[in-house]
Amino acid sequence: RAHPDVTIMIVPHGHLHDRRGSLSYRAPSRKLGAVAGWIAWHVGSDGPTLHQLRQQLLKTVATEVEDEHGASADNEGVRARFERLNELLEKAQAGQPETLPVREVLKIWGFDDRDSSTTATIQADLDNHGLTTIPDFRAVTLDRPVRIDVVTDAVPEASPVAESVPVSEGEATADIGLTLGNLLEDHVLCWVPPTATFERAITAMQLDDYSQLAVLDNGNLIGAVTWKSLAEARHHNPDAPFHTAIDRHAKVFNYDRRLLDVIADLRNDGFIFVRDPEGAVSGIITSADVVDKYHETAAPFFLIGEIDQELRQVVQNLLEDGVFEKVGMKTKAPDKMTMYDYQEILANPDCWAHLGWPVYQASFVDRLDQIRKVRNTVAHFNRDPVKPADVERLRNFLRLLRRCTD
């Protein structure tokens, strides 16, 4: 119970059933009347909180795993993570929450990247410990510092997807898509006050090659000045005061707003401003930023596409030569195959021998496995760019593959 008039029952599959609305939820949330999810709800009228029960379960499982399997590296990693999260919880409860870059947060779990699987794991563990990150670790860049704090009535849950969603509305996922915070670089917003002069604004724009500037008054966004607004104001009146050049219709959105929701605004206006988790205007995103972001995805996307075409032709040749029939290998049609299928075929000694390539098979197949993982990251539109080292691996693999097939 989180409220004397609200009772929730745990039903099969771990969902929570709200008798009032006859709906099932994945976790306690404001939709069920709770203020702080697992911490607010407790068993009966004076029993332990759901958070305390989860902590007991986690400790029991960790102990049982070690007793049964011994202190393996994996078990040690689980225990170290459990202890680290408890340490973060104690600091947050004492009013001294830690602040870490997102990259360092990922390392607690031994991850280097964010994808749907890793973020789901991290979010579940944070939920299990009554913790959240502010801002949401999924909605900002990898180098952005986040505060690891407790979920309380003063600290809202990390994002809408961290809260419960009725099962009838579909299962929520831990992936929130590409947000404005994912594009926002960690730099100080350049701005001028409404009392500035044309010379001050123009100089600031020239020094850093900006096309627009924020106009702030005591931290409040008044609007923006752009090369166009400055030129139009001076063209209309060579002696016009600076405030006549301010575009007061500049749009501002929260850092966790989906990029797709504001594409039309970026196309029409060329830029938008972004608020940080505290509500302050902290950054600007331009159409050029979006182009750069999609370029990061486009390059590996096209490289993977060409690798796939080359491998498909290799498999087609093996099929036409009757190799699969000779070795007793059942395969899909080449145009239905995945990278994993290519990998299995090329790992077969007979198939490899038929190719006659002057390439060491084990190394080639191992690199193909790495390519497959990069491909999965790109195919699932991961918010983070493919690492330059991985892009270079794609280029080198494609180059070697073409040498073998020419």
Short mmCIF file of C-alpha atoms in Angstrom, two decimals:
data_model
loop_
_atom_site.label_atom_id
_atom_site.label_comp_id
_atom_site.label_asym_id
_atom_site.label_seq_id
_atom_site.Cartn_x
_atom_site.Cartn_y
_atom_site.Cartn_z
CA ARG A 1 0.00 0.00 0.00
CA ALA A 2 1.11 3.60 -0.72
CA HIS A 3 -2.24 5.08 0.30
CA PRO A 4 -4.86 3.72 2.72
CA ASP A 5 -7.48 3.69 -0.05
CA VAL A 6 -5.32 1.97 -2.64
CA THR A 7 -4.54 -1.74 -2.64
CA ILE A 8 -2.49 -3.48 -5.31
CA MET A 9 -2.18 -7.20 -5.86
CA ILE A 10 0.78 -8.96 -7.45
CA VAL A 11 -0.47 -11.23 -10.22
CA PRO A 12 1.29 -13.86 -12.39
CA HIS A 13 4.30 -12.64 -14.40
CA GLY A 14 5.02 -10.07 -11.66
CA HIS A 15 2.54 -7.45 -12.83
CA LEU A 16 0.69 -5.26 -10.36
CA HIS A 17 -3.10 -5.26 -10.54
CA ASP A 18 -5.07 -2.13 -9.66
CA ARG A 19 -8.53 -3.17 -8.54
CA ARG A 20 -9.92 0.30 -9.10
CA GLY A 21 -9.17 0.46 -12.80
CA SER A 22 -8.78 -3.26 -13.51
CA LEU A 23 -5.44 -2.55 -15.15
CA SER A 24 -2.08 -4.26 -14.75
CA TYR A 25 1.23 -2.40 -14.45
CA ARG A 26 4.86 -3.42 -14.72
CA ALA A 27 5.93 -1.37 -11.69
CA PRO A 28 4.43 1.02 -9.11
CA SER A 29 4.12 4.60 -10.34
CA ARG A 30 2.13 7.79 -10.00
CA LYS A 31 -0.59 6.18 -12.09
CA LEU A 32 -1.21 3.94 -9.07
CA GLY A 33 -1.11 6.83 -6.62
CA ALA A 34 2.50 6.35 -5.52
CA VAL A 35 4.90 9.22 -5.14
CA ALA A 36 8.15 7.34 -5.30
CA GLY A 37 7.46 3.94 -6.78
CA TRP A 38 9.14 1.02 -5.01
CA ILE A 39 10.08 3.11 -1.98
CA ALA A 40 6.55 4.40 -1.32
CA TRP A 41 4.71 1.09 -1.58
CA HIS A 42 4.79 -1.34 1.32
CA VAL A 43 3.25 -4.67 2.25
CA GLY A 44 0.08 -4.40 4.33
CA SER A 45 -0.44 -1.53 6.72
CA ASP A 46 2.98 -1.50 8.36
CA GLY A 47 5.09 -4.07 6.50
CA PRO A 48 8.39 -3.56 4.66
CA THR A 49 8.56 -1.47 1.49
CA LEU A 50 8.82 -3.16 -1.88
CA HIS A 51 12.31 -1.70 -2.13
CA GLN A 52 13.36 -3.42 1.10
CA LEU A 53 11.97 -6.74 -0.12
CA ARG A 54 13.86 -6.40 -3.40
CA GLN A 55 17.08 -5.65 -1.53
CA GLN A 56 16.63 -8.78 0.58
CA LEU A 57 16.04 -10.83 -2.56
CA LEU A 58 19.13 -9.43 -4.28
CA LYS A 59 21.34 -10.19 -1.27
CA THR A 60 19.93 -13.71 -1.01
CA VAL A 61 20.50 -14.43 -4.71
CA ALA A 62 24.04 -13.03 -4.63
CA THR A 63 24.91 -15.21 -1.63
CA GLU A 64 23.31 -18.35 -3.08
CA VAL A 65 25.13 -17.91 -6.41
CA GLU A 66 28.50 -17.60 -4.68
CA ASP A 67 27.82 -20.57 -2.38
CA GLU A 68 26.82 -22.74 -5.34
CA HIS A 69 29.38 -21.70 -7.93
CA GLY A 70 32.20 -20.22 -5.91
CA ALA A 71 33.87 -16.85 -6.37
CA SER A 72 34.12 -16.83 -10.18
CA ALA A 73 34.96 -13.67 -12.10
CA ASP A 74 31.32 -13.27 -13.14
CA ASN A 75 30.06 -13.71 -9.60
CA GLU A 76 32.65 -11.27 -8.31
CA GLY A 77 31.47 -8.77 -10.91
CA VAL A 78 27.86 -9.15 -9.79
CA ARG A 79 28.81 -8.76 -6.14
CA ALA A 80 31.02 -5.74 -6.88
CA ARG A 81 28.19 -4.09 -8.79
CA PHE A 82 25.73 -4.83 -6.00
CA GLU A 83 28.06 -3.32 -3.40
CA ARG A 84 28.74 -0.28 -5.61
CA LEU A 85 25.03 0.40 -6.07
CA ASN A 86 24.45 0.06 -2.32
CA GLU A 87 27.28 2.54 -1.78
CA LEU A 88 25.69 4.97 -4.22
CA LEU A 89 22.34 4.52 -2.48
CA GLU A 90 23.85 5.23 0.96
CA LYS A 91 25.52 8.40 -0.33
CA ALA A 92 22.30 9.58 -1.96
CA GLN A 93 20.27 8.89 1.18
CA ALA A 94 22.84 10.88 3.18
CA GLY A 95 22.32 13.86 0.86
CA GLN A 96 25.69 13.44 -0.87
CA PRO A 97 24.85 11.80 -4.21
CA GLU A 98 27.71 11.05 -6.59
CA THR A 99 27.97 12.68 -9.99
CA LEU A 100 29.57 10.66 -12.79
CA PRO A 101 29.84 10.98 -16.58
CA VAL A 102 27.52 8.55 -18.33
CA ARG A 103 30.59 6.61 -19.55
CA GLU A 104 31.57 5.94 -15.94
CA VAL A 105 28.03 4.92 -15.04
CA LEU A 106 28.12 2.30 -17.82
CA LYS A 107 31.42 0.93 -16.47
CA ILE A 108 29.71 -0.02 -13.21
CA TRP A 109 28.06 -2.76 -15.29
CA GLY A 110 31.13 -3.35 -17.45
CA PHE A 111 29.49 -1.76 -20.51
CA ASP A 112 31.07 0.57 -23.05
CA ASP A 113 27.96 1.31 -25.12
CA ARG A 114 24.27 2.00 -24.68
CA ASP A 115 21.75 -0.13 -26.51
CA SER A 116 18.32 -1.53 -25.69
CA SER A 117 19.84 -4.48 -23.82
CA THR A 118 22.39 -2.60 -21.72
CA THR A 119 20.05 0.26 -20.85
CA ALA A 120 17.36 -2.23 -19.79
CA THR A 121 19.85 -3.93 -17.46
CA ILE A 122 21.05 -0.66 -15.97
CA GLN A 123 17.55 0.73 -15.54
CA ALA A 124 16.37 -2.45 -13.82
CA ASP A 125 19.29 -2.38 -11.36
CA LEU A 126 18.73 1.30 -10.62
CA ASP A 127 15.05 0.60 -10.00
CA ASN A 128 15.96 -2.32 -7.76
CA HIS A 129 18.06 0.00 -5.59
CA GLY A 130 15.62 2.91 -5.56
CA LEU A 131 18.01 5.03 -7.61
CA THR A 132 17.67 7.28 -10.62
CA THR A 133 20.02 9.45 -12.65
CA ILE A 134 19.47 13.17 -13.09
CA PRO A 135 19.43 13.88 -15.96
CA ASP A 136 18.31 10.56 -17.43
CA PHE A 137 21.47 8.69 -18.49
CA ARG A 138 19.72 7.56 -21.68
CA ALA A 139 18.78 11.05 -22.83
CA VAL A 140 22.18 12.79 -22.79
CA THR A 141 25.60 12.31 -24.35
CA LEU A 142 28.10 9.80 -22.98
CA ASP A 143 30.30 12.58 -21.60
CA ARG A 144 27.49 14.38 -19.78
CA PRO A 145 27.73 14.15 -15.95
CA VAL A 146 24.65 12.73 -14.24
CA ARG A 147 23.74 12.71 -10.56
CA ILE A 148 22.87 9.33 -9.07
CA ASP A 149 20.14 10.08 -6.55
CA VAL A 150 17.31 8.40 -4.70
CA VAL A 151 13.79 8.35 -6.06
CA THR A 152 11.74 10.49 -3.69
CA ASP A 153 8.76 12.79 -3.80
CA ALA A 154 11.22 15.60 -4.62
CA VAL A 155 12.99 13.66 -7.34
CA PRO A 156 10.72 12.50 -10.15
CA GLU A 157 11.38 9.16 -11.77
CA ALA A 158 13.95 9.37 -14.52
CA SER A 159 11.56 9.54 -17.46
CA PRO A 160 8.10 8.44 -18.56
CA VAL A 161 9.41 5.06 -19.66
CA ALA A 162 10.87 4.45 -16.20
CA GLU A 163 7.35 4.60 -14.83
CA SER A 164 4.76 1.90 -15.23
CA VAL A 165 2.66 1.50 -18.33
CA PRO A 166 -0.61 -0.42 -18.29
CA VAL A 167 -0.15 -3.77 -19.98
CA SER A 168 -3.21 -3.01 -22.07
CA GLU A 169 -1.26 -0.11 -23.60
CA GLY A 170 1.69 -2.32 -24.53
CA GLU A 171 4.90 -3.15 -22.76
CA ALA A 172 7.25 -0.26 -22.10
CA THR A 173 10.90 -0.61 -22.97
CA ALA A 174 14.04 0.87 -21.48
CA ASP A 175 14.90 2.54 -24.78
CA ILE A 176 13.66 6.10 -25.19
CA GLY A 177 15.00 6.87 -28.63
CA LEU A 178 17.15 9.76 -29.79
CA THR A 179 16.59 12.84 -27.65
CA LEU A 180 17.78 16.43 -27.85
CA GLY A 181 20.09 15.71 -24.95
CA ASN A 182 21.83 13.03 -27.03
CA LEU A 183 22.81 15.74 -29.53
CA LEU A 184 23.65 18.50 -27.10
CA GLU A 185 27.38 18.96 -26.67
CA ASP A 186 28.69 19.78 -23.20
CA HIS A 187 29.56 23.44 -23.64
CA VAL A 188 28.47 26.76 -22.19
CA LEU A 189 25.60 28.42 -24.04
CA CYS A 190 26.74 31.63 -25.71
CA TRP A 191 24.28 34.48 -25.10
CA VAL A 192 23.88 38.24 -24.88
CA PRO A 193 21.48 40.36 -22.79
CA PRO A 194 18.63 42.31 -24.43
CA THR A 195 20.60 45.50 -23.65
CA ALA A 196 23.53 44.40 -25.84
CA THR A 197 24.66 46.24 -28.97
CA PHE A 198 24.86 45.08 -32.56
CA GLU A 199 28.65 45.13 -32.29
CA ARG A 200 28.68 42.91 -29.20
CA ALA A 201 26.38 40.32 -30.76
CA ILE A 202 28.15 40.31 -34.12
CA THR A 203 31.56 39.99 -32.46
CA ALA A 204 30.39 37.03 -30.35
CA MET A 205 29.00 35.30 -33.44
CA GLN A 206 32.17 35.91 -35.44
CA LEU A 207 34.52 34.73 -32.69
CA ASP A 208 32.93 31.27 -32.54
CA ASP A 209 31.41 31.14 -36.04
CA TYR A 210 27.84 31.03 -34.74
CA SER A 211 24.79 31.77 -36.87
CA GLN A 212 22.58 32.65 -33.91
CA LEU A 213 22.79 33.69 -30.27
CA ALA A 214 20.45 33.31 -27.32
CA VAL A 215 19.18 36.49 -25.71
CA LEU A 216 18.78 35.96 -21.97
CA ASP A 217 17.56 38.25 -19.23
CA ASN A 218 18.38 36.95 -15.73
CA GLY A 219 18.50 33.42 -17.12
CA ASN A 220 15.14 33.72 -18.89
CA LEU A 221 15.06 33.23 -22.66
CA ILE A 222 13.87 36.41 -24.36
CA GLY A 223 14.56 35.17 -27.88
CA ALA A 224 17.43 34.93 -30.32
CA VAL A 225 19.36 37.04 -32.77
CA THR A 226 20.52 35.61 -36.08
CA TRP A 227 22.42 36.98 -39.05
CA LYS A 228 19.05 37.32 -40.79
CA SER A 229 17.36 39.20 -37.93
CA LEU A 230 20.35 41.52 -37.52
CA ALA A 231 20.46 42.29 -41.25
CA GLU A 232 16.70 42.88 -41.47
CA ALA A 233 16.70 45.22 -38.47
CA ARG A 234 19.57 47.32 -39.86
CA HIS A 235 18.12 47.25 -43.39
CA HIS A 236 14.80 48.57 -42.11
CA ASN A 237 16.50 51.25 -40.01
CA PRO A 238 20.29 51.81 -40.03
CA ASP A 239 19.96 53.36 -36.57
CA ALA A 240 17.67 50.70 -35.14
CA PRO A 241 18.25 49.75 -31.49
CA PHE A 242 19.48 46.22 -30.79
CA HIS A 243 16.21 44.97 -29.31
CA THR A 244 14.49 45.32 -32.70
CA ALA A 245 16.72 42.51 -34.02
CA ILE A 246 15.55 40.01 -31.39
CA ASP A 247 13.41 37.17 -32.70
CA ARG A 248 11.04 36.60 -29.81
CA HIS A 249 9.50 33.45 -31.30
CA ALA A 250 12.51 31.20 -30.69
CA LYS A 251 11.39 27.76 -29.51
CA VAL A 252 12.72 25.92 -26.47
CA PHE A 253 12.27 22.24 -25.55
CA ASN A 254 13.28 19.94 -22.70
CA TYR A 255 16.47 17.91 -23.01
CA ASP A 256 14.53 14.63 -23.04
CA ARG A 257 12.26 15.62 -25.93
CA ARG A 258 12.46 13.21 -28.88
CA LEU A 259 14.37 14.57 -31.86
CA LEU A 260 11.69 13.37 -34.26
CA ASP A 261 9.14 15.56 -32.47
CA VAL A 262 11.03 18.76 -33.31
CA ILE A 263 12.35 18.03 -36.82
CA ALA A 264 9.71 20.32 -38.35
CA ASP A 265 10.75 23.17 -36.04
CA LEU A 266 14.40 22.69 -36.93
CA ARG A 267 13.59 22.65 -40.63
CA ASN A 268 11.50 25.84 -40.39
CA ASP A 269 13.61 27.84 -37.93
CA GLY A 270 17.08 26.36 -38.35
CA PHE A 271 17.62 26.04 -34.58
CA ILE A 272 15.96 25.40 -31.23
CA PHE A 273 16.99 25.94 -27.61
CA VAL A 274 17.16 23.17 -25.01
CA ARG A 275 16.39 23.20 -21.29
CA ASP A 276 18.43 21.16 -18.82
CA PRO A 277 16.81 18.99 -16.10
CA GLU A 278 16.60 22.03 -13.80
CA GLY A 279 14.63 23.96 -16.43
CA ALA A 280 17.37 26.41 -17.39
CA VAL A 281 18.09 27.11 -21.07
CA SER A 282 21.47 25.44 -21.44
CA GLY A 283 22.08 24.73 -25.11
CA ILE A 284 21.16 25.16 -28.73
CA ILE A 285 20.69 22.59 -31.49
CA THR A 286 20.82 23.56 -35.15
CA SER A 287 19.91 21.84 -38.39
CA ALA A 288 23.63 21.29 -38.96
CA ASP A 289 23.83 19.30 -35.70
CA VAL A 290 21.11 16.97 -36.97
CA VAL A 291 22.88 16.54 -40.31
CA ASP A 292 26.11 15.68 -38.48
CA LYS A 293 24.29 13.17 -36.27
CA TYR A 294 22.76 11.36 -39.21
CA HIS A 295 26.08 11.43 -41.07
CA GLU A 296 27.60 9.50 -38.14
CA THR A 297 25.00 6.80 -38.74
CA ALA A 298 24.97 6.95 -42.54
CA ALA A 299 28.65 6.13 -43.09
CA PRO A 300 28.65 2.79 -41.22
CA PHE A 301 25.16 2.04 -42.54
CA PHE A 302 26.34 2.20 -46.16
CA LEU A 303 29.55 0.31 -45.41
CA ILE A 304 27.57 -2.51 -43.78
CA GLY A 305 25.21 -2.53 -46.75
CA GLU A 306 28.10 -3.05 -49.17
CA ILE A 307 29.63 -5.76 -47.00
CA ASP A 308 26.27 -7.52 -46.95
CA GLN A 309 26.02 -7.37 -50.75
CA GLU A 310 29.52 -8.78 -51.19
CA LEU A 311 28.91 -11.64 -48.75
CA ARG A 312 25.55 -12.42 -50.32
CA GLN A 313 27.24 -12.85 -53.69
CA VAL A 314 29.84 -15.14 -52.13
CA VAL A 315 27.06 -17.31 -50.69
CA GLN A 316 25.18 -17.25 -53.99
CA ASN A 317 28.30 -18.56 -55.76
CA LEU A 318 28.66 -21.37 -53.21
CA LEU A 319 25.01 -22.27 -53.74
CA GLU A 320 25.37 -22.34 -57.54
CA ASP A 321 28.50 -24.48 -57.24
CA GLY A 322 26.52 -27.03 -55.21
CA VAL A 323 28.80 -26.73 -52.18
CA PHE A 324 26.00 -26.72 -49.60
CA GLU A 325 24.53 -29.90 -51.05
CA LYS A 326 27.92 -31.61 -51.05
CA VAL A 327 28.61 -30.82 -47.40
CA GLY A 328 25.03 -31.49 -46.30
CA MET A 329 24.42 -27.95 -45.10
CA LYS A 330 20.87 -26.62 -45.09
CA THR A 331 20.68 -22.90 -45.69
CA LYS A 332 18.19 -20.13 -46.33
CA ALA A 333 17.92 -18.34 -49.64
CA PRO A 334 20.86 -15.89 -49.91
CA ASP A 335 18.56 -12.86 -49.89
CA LYS A 336 17.10 -14.03 -46.55
CA MET A 337 20.40 -14.52 -44.78
CA THR A 338 21.77 -12.48 -41.89
CA MET A 339 25.36 -11.72 -40.94
CA TYR A 340 25.16 -14.62 -38.52
CA ASP A 341 24.23 -16.95 -41.39
CA TYR A 342 27.22 -15.71 -43.41
CA GLN A 343 29.43 -16.29 -40.39
CA GLU A 344 28.26 -19.90 -39.96
CA ILE A 345 28.83 -20.66 -43.64
CA LEU A 346 32.31 -19.17 -43.76
CA ALA A 347 33.23 -20.97 -40.52
CA ASN A 348 32.54 -24.30 -42.26
CA PRO A 349 35.91 -25.83 -43.31
CA ASP A 350 34.54 -27.25 -46.58
CA CYS A 351 32.87 -24.03 -47.64
CA TRP A 352 35.99 -22.07 -46.81
CA ALA A 353 38.24 -24.49 -48.69
CA HIS A 354 36.08 -24.16 -51.81
CA LEU A 355 36.65 -20.39 -51.84
CA GLY A 356 40.41 -20.80 -52.01
CA TRP A 357 41.07 -17.37 -50.49
CA PRO A 358 44.64 -16.65 -49.27
CA VAL A 359 43.23 -15.49 -45.93
CA TYR A 360 43.47 -17.02 -42.45
CA GLN A 361 39.97 -18.36 -41.81
CA ALA A 362 39.80 -17.95 -38.01
CA SER A 363 40.79 -14.29 -38.13
CA PHE A 364 38.39 -13.55 -40.97
CA VAL A 365 35.43 -15.20 -39.22
CA ASP A 366 36.30 -13.53 -35.93
CA ARG A 367 36.31 -10.12 -37.62
CA LEU A 368 33.00 -10.95 -39.29
CA ASP A 369 31.57 -11.60 -35.82
CA GLN A 370 32.70 -8.11 -34.78
CA ILE A 371 31.12 -6.67 -37.93
CA ARG A 372 27.88 -8.47 -37.07
CA LYS A 373 27.76 -6.77 -33.66
CA VAL A 374 28.39 -3.36 -35.19
CA ARG A 375 25.68 -4.08 -37.73
CA ASN A 376 23.20 -4.83 -34.92
CA THR A 377 24.05 -1.53 -33.26
CA VAL A 378 23.46 0.40 -36.48
CA ALA A 379 20.32 -1.56 -37.40
CA HIS A 380 18.74 -0.75 -34.04
CA PHE A 381 19.51 2.97 -34.49
CA ASN A 382 21.59 3.25 -31.36
CA ARG A 383 21.66 6.83 -30.09
CA ASP A 384 25.45 6.83 -29.76
CA PRO A 385 27.70 7.08 -32.82
CA VAL A 386 29.61 4.05 -34.05
CA LYS A 387 33.16 4.24 -32.74
CA PRO A 388 35.72 5.52 -35.27
CA ALA A 389 37.73 2.32 -34.71
CA ASP A 390 34.69 0.25 -35.69
CA VAL A 391 34.09 2.35 -38.82
CA GLU A 392 37.71 1.73 -39.78
CA ARG A 393 37.20 -2.01 -39.23
CA LEU A 394 34.25 -1.89 -41.59
CA ARG A 395 36.31 -0.15 -44.27
CA ASN A 396 39.23 -2.57 -43.91
CA PHE A 397 36.98 -5.64 -43.96
CA LEU A 398 35.19 -4.43 -47.09
CA ARG A 399 38.53 -3.74 -48.77
CA LEU A 400 39.84 -7.24 -47.96
CA LEU A 401 36.57 -8.86 -49.04
CA ARG A 402 36.68 -7.12 -52.42
CA ARG A 403 40.28 -8.23 -52.95
CA CYS A 404 39.22 -11.83 -52.35
CA THR A 405 36.23 -11.66 -54.68
CA ASP A 406 37.75 -9.67 -57.56
#
